[in-house]
Structure formats: structure tokens, C-alpha cells
């Protein structure tokens, strides 16, 4: 009888990661020595529910011929309740497949897009953290006018980046703002 059944599953999973099979299959990081950050998303005074919460992390290549190359990977946000979500962002993206890949992919930023539904005409509220903001761990809050939720009829631009200072809004709009706050916490 083969001795395969004696190999603990954890050792088998690590072996799969070592040979490059785990990233597409299991989601583990092959060759990334640096940790990551938990990203907490808090929505205050939400104008309504957000059925679509999509994140992404942008990475830039270092130490390889295509040094100006960038890649974007999806970031999965998990809903904690109606106003709070959480996600994990790695400081480095997994190396590209193939032997001899010298590229290291460093985090440049992480972004989250929220909208009422998946409809393309819905307003997309965007919040972002740069790599420096992720490392600093300070909350980054952006303010949005509630009047654009879920969509502005006839709007050509449906991407709303918000403002860091509520004072930039006209006084009558300041009472009808909501905010999205992103906070990064280093993982052990």
C-alpha cells in the first residue's frame, strides 16, 4: 500500500505551493516572504444598501526586465454587517509562473468600488489606499453626497472618488453626506 495516505494534508498543501500549483488552485502565496494587511471598510450614514463591493490591489514589478510592468489582482471583501466589510491585501503579489522569474510584485495601492447593484448606470463610489497609507495604518475617510445614490439620471460619469474634506461641499450638501473609511492593520 502506498505511503501517500501518511502525508499530512498541510504538508501536501505546502508542497503544492512550493511547485507553483497552489496560487491558481488554493489561493496561497508561493514565494512571498512578506505579510499583508487586513483592510477594514466602514460605511457611515449610508444612503442605502450596497449589493456590489469589489476590491482590487495594484502591484508594480521590481527587479526584472519589465520593471515598469503592473498587474491588478482582485481583492475579496467579506461582509460583516450592513456597514462593515473586511479584506486581506498582500504586500507582494505571487511571482509569475515559470522558472527563473526574478520579478517581485510590490503593492502600490488597493481600491474598493461600491454600488447599489451591478447595473452599469449605478454610481460607483470609490475609496483607495496607497501603499504608504496601508503601511501607516491610519484611517482614510472619503465623503460622498448621498444625492447620487443609487444613480444620477442622465449622468455620463458614474465613478465618484469622493472628497477627503467635507468642507469642499456646498453648505446645504454637507448635511447629506455619507463616508467610506478604509483602515489597514498589519497581519502577524
Tab-separated table of C-alpha atoms in Angstrom:
chain	number	residue	atom	x	y	z
A	1	UNK	CA	0.000	0.000	0.000
A	2	UNK	CA	1.461	3.445	-0.902
A	3	UNK	CA	2.623	5.667	1.927
A	4	UNK	CA	0.806	8.663	0.393
A	5	UNK	CA	-2.003	8.448	2.946
A	6	UNK	CA	0.507	9.168	5.733
A	7	UNK	CA	1.429	12.638	4.427
A	8	UNK	CA	-0.462	15.235	6.458
A	9	UNK	CA	-2.692	17.463	4.359
A	10	UNK	CA	-0.888	20.622	5.454
A	11	UNK	CA	2.459	19.272	4.219
A	12	UNK	CA	0.794	18.289	0.952
A	13	UNK	CA	-0.635	21.801	0.544
A	14	UNK	CA	2.786	23.352	1.232
A	15	UNK	CA	4.355	21.034	-1.328
A	16	UNK	CA	1.748	22.116	-3.888
A	17	UNK	CA	2.617	25.760	-3.152
A	18	UNK	CA	6.326	25.087	-3.495
A	19	UNK	CA	5.892	23.720	-7.007
A	20	UNK	CA	3.599	26.545	-8.043
A	21	UNK	CA	0.258	24.774	-8.086
A	22	UNK	CA	-1.372	26.491	-5.168
A	23	UNK	CA	-1.948	30.086	-6.323
A	24	UNK	CA	-4.472	29.245	-9.014
A	25	UNK	CA	-5.961	26.307	-7.106
A	26	UNK	CA	-5.771	27.097	-3.401
A	27	UNK	CA	-5.065	30.815	-3.171
A	28	UNK	CA	-1.884	30.539	-1.123
A	29	UNK	CA	1.156	32.688	-1.804
A	30	UNK	CA	4.146	30.957	-3.363
A	31	UNK	CA	7.410	32.621	-2.526
A	32	UNK	CA	6.055	35.697	-0.774
A	33	UNK	CA	8.013	36.258	2.366
A	34	UNK	CA	6.345	39.480	3.400
A	35	UNK	CA	2.978	39.599	5.108
A	36	UNK	CA	-0.037	41.647	4.370
A	37	UNK	CA	-2.710	43.833	5.858
A	38	UNK	CA	-6.306	43.405	6.902
A	39	UNK	CA	-8.381	46.188	5.346
A	40	UNK	CA	-11.419	47.308	7.339
A	41	UNK	CA	-14.122	49.144	5.393
A	42	UNK	CA	-16.664	51.193	7.354
A	43	UNK	CA	-19.653	52.992	5.767
A	44	UNK	CA	-21.229	55.752	7.866
A	45	UNK	CA	-24.665	57.241	7.127
A	46	UNK	CA	-25.100	55.000	4.090
A	47	UNK	CA	-27.826	56.175	1.706
A	48	UNK	CA	-28.963	52.586	1.140
A	49	UNK	CA	-27.598	49.058	0.741
A	50	UNK	CA	-24.549	48.274	-1.384
A	51	UNK	CA	-25.049	44.993	-3.218
A	52	UNK	CA	-21.755	45.309	-5.089
A	53	UNK	CA	-18.484	45.670	-3.156
A	54	UNK	CA	-15.482	44.863	-5.346
A	55	UNK	CA	-11.837	45.387	-4.480
A	56	UNK	CA	-8.541	45.200	-6.270
A	57	UNK	CA	-4.867	45.596	-5.472
A	58	UNK	CA	-2.388	47.111	-7.919
A	59	UNK	CA	1.205	45.850	-7.921
A	60	UNK	CA	4.351	47.064	-9.710
A	61	UNK	CA	7.209	44.800	-10.795
A	62	UNK	CA	10.654	45.239	-9.246
A	63	UNK	CA	13.951	43.582	-10.120
A	64	UNK	CA	13.059	42.262	-13.537
A	65	UNK	CA	13.357	43.302	-17.195
A	66	UNK	CA	9.795	44.620	-17.378
A	67	UNK	CA	10.347	46.948	-14.403
A	68	UNK	CA	7.534	49.262	-15.462
A	69	UNK	CA	5.032	46.404	-15.564
A	70	UNK	CA	1.960	46.492	-13.352
A	71	UNK	CA	-0.721	43.970	-12.575
A	72	UNK	CA	-4.023	44.156	-10.791
A	73	UNK	CA	-5.444	41.335	-8.698
A	74	UNK	CA	-8.946	41.070	-7.240
A	75	UNK	CA	-9.453	41.611	-3.511
A	76	UNK	CA	-12.366	39.793	-1.925
A	77	UNK	CA	-14.326	41.819	0.635
A	78	UNK	CA	-16.298	39.874	3.216
A	79	UNK	CA	-19.436	41.464	4.617
A	80	UNK	CA	-19.502	41.669	8.413
A	81	UNK	CA	-22.769	43.598	8.593
A	82	UNK	CA	-24.658	46.206	6.565
A	83	UNK	CA	-21.975	48.859	7.141
A	84	UNK	CA	-18.721	46.924	7.637
A	85	UNK	CA	-16.572	44.755	5.381
A	86	UNK	CA	-13.106	43.275	5.653
A	87	UNK	CA	-10.470	42.069	3.202
A	88	UNK	CA	-6.827	40.977	3.122
A	89	UNK	CA	-4.206	42.568	0.886
A	90	UNK	CA	-0.727	41.100	0.500
A	91	UNK	CA	2.353	43.349	0.419
A	92	UNK	CA	3.641	41.329	-2.520
A	93	UNK	CA	1.722	39.609	-5.287
A	94	UNK	CA	2.619	35.995	-6.061
A	95	UNK	CA	5.505	35.664	-8.513
A	96	UNK	CA	4.700	34.945	-12.112
A	97	UNK	CA	4.718	31.285	-13.049
A	98	UNK	CA	7.792	29.866	-14.659
A	99	UNK	CA	11.306	29.020	-13.622
A	100	UNK	CA	13.733	31.861	-13.078
A	101	UNK	CA	11.138	34.585	-12.623
A	102	UNK	CA	13.070	37.348	-10.888
A	103	UNK	CA	10.169	39.777	-10.598
A	104	UNK	CA	8.903	40.874	-7.211
A	105	UNK	CA	5.494	42.493	-7.241
A	106	UNK	CA	5.187	45.294	-4.661
A	107	UNK	CA	1.842	46.698	-3.556
A	108	UNK	CA	1.155	50.172	-4.995
A	109	UNK	CA	-2.469	50.667	-3.901
A	110	UNK	CA	-5.711	48.967	-3.032
A	111	UNK	CA	-9.104	50.195	-4.203
A	112	UNK	CA	-12.708	49.322	-3.409
A	113	UNK	CA	-15.772	50.129	-5.549
A	114	UNK	CA	-19.260	50.121	-4.035
A	115	UNK	CA	-22.582	50.426	-5.853
A	116	UNK	CA	-26.239	49.736	-5.168
A	117	UNK	CA	-26.457	46.988	-7.834
A	118	UNK	CA	-24.441	45.563	-10.714
A	119	UNK	CA	-26.178	47.887	-13.193
A	120	UNK	CA	-23.601	49.877	-15.209
A	121	UNK	CA	-25.564	53.114	-14.767
A	122	UNK	CA	-25.314	52.931	-10.961
A	123	UNK	CA	-22.955	55.360	-9.261
A	124	UNK	CA	-19.695	53.660	-8.252
A	125	UNK	CA	-18.273	55.036	-5.023
A	126	UNK	CA	-14.506	54.556	-4.991
A	127	UNK	CA	-12.166	54.555	-1.978
A	128	UNK	CA	-8.437	53.896	-2.188
A	129	UNK	CA	-5.355	53.445	-0.037
A	130	UNK	CA	-1.839	53.942	-1.384
A	131	UNK	CA	0.903	51.576	-0.212
A	132	UNK	CA	2.162	54.313	2.131
A	133	UNK	CA	-1.318	54.713	3.636
A	134	UNK	CA	-1.583	50.941	4.051
A	135	UNK	CA	1.762	50.875	5.893
A	136	UNK	CA	0.830	53.875	8.072
A	137	UNK	CA	-2.363	52.176	9.268
A	138	UNK	CA	-4.196	55.477	9.701
A	139	UNK	CA	-7.892	55.574	8.755
A	140	UNK	CA	-8.549	57.194	5.356
A	141	UNK	CA	-12.056	58.678	5.122
A	142	UNK	CA	-13.761	59.954	1.972
A	143	UNK	CA	-17.075	61.817	1.837
A	144	UNK	CA	-19.775	61.437	-0.827
A	145	UNK	CA	-23.026	63.281	-1.490
A	146	UNK	CA	-25.993	60.986	-0.818
A	147	UNK	CA	-27.969	62.547	-3.693
A	148	UNK	CA	-26.129	60.443	-6.285
A	149	UNK	CA	-27.299	57.126	-4.759
A	150	UNK	CA	-28.143	54.813	-6.453
A	151	UNK	CA	-27.644	56.780	-9.681
A	152	UNK	CA	-27.936	60.241	-11.163
A	153	UNK	CA	-30.368	60.179	-14.108
A	154	UNK	CA	-28.547	61.067	-17.308
A	155	UNK	CA	-25.079	61.097	-15.698
A	156	UNK	CA	-22.249	60.377	-18.121
A	157	UNK	CA	-19.658	59.728	-15.411
A	158	UNK	CA	-20.700	57.203	-12.784
A	159	UNK	CA	-17.405	56.967	-10.895
A	160	UNK	CA	-17.371	59.018	-7.692
A	161	UNK	CA	-13.995	59.419	-5.972
A	162	UNK	CA	-15.413	61.406	-3.066
A	163	UNK	CA	-13.574	64.088	-1.110
A	164	UNK	CA	-11.269	63.901	1.906
A	165	UNK	CA	-12.676	67.130	3.359
A	166	UNK	CA	-16.441	67.595	3.820
A	167	UNK	CA	-15.939	71.378	3.709
A	168	UNK	CA	-15.457	71.276	-0.083
A	169	UNK	CA	-19.173	70.519	-0.455
A	170	UNK	CA	-21.649	73.379	-0.529
A	171	UNK	CA	-23.102	74.037	2.956
A	172	UNK	CA	-26.540	72.660	2.052
A	173	UNK	CA	-24.940	69.376	0.881
A	174	UNK	CA	-22.785	68.847	3.991
A	175	UNK	CA	-25.807	67.620	5.962
A	176	UNK	CA	-26.483	64.878	3.428
A	177	UNK	CA	-23.067	63.243	3.124
A	178	UNK	CA	-22.024	59.702	3.824
A	179	UNK	CA	-18.482	58.422	4.272
A	180	UNK	CA	-16.378	55.392	3.481
A	181	UNK	CA	-13.393	54.764	5.746
A	182	UNK	CA	-10.587	52.317	4.963
A	183	UNK	CA	-8.170	51.271	7.703
A	184	UNK	CA	-5.234	48.882	7.240
A	185	UNK	CA	-3.871	46.741	10.065
A	186	UNK	CA	-0.683	44.716	9.636
A	187	UNK	CA	-1.148	40.957	9.829
A	188	UNK	CA	1.141	38.935	12.093
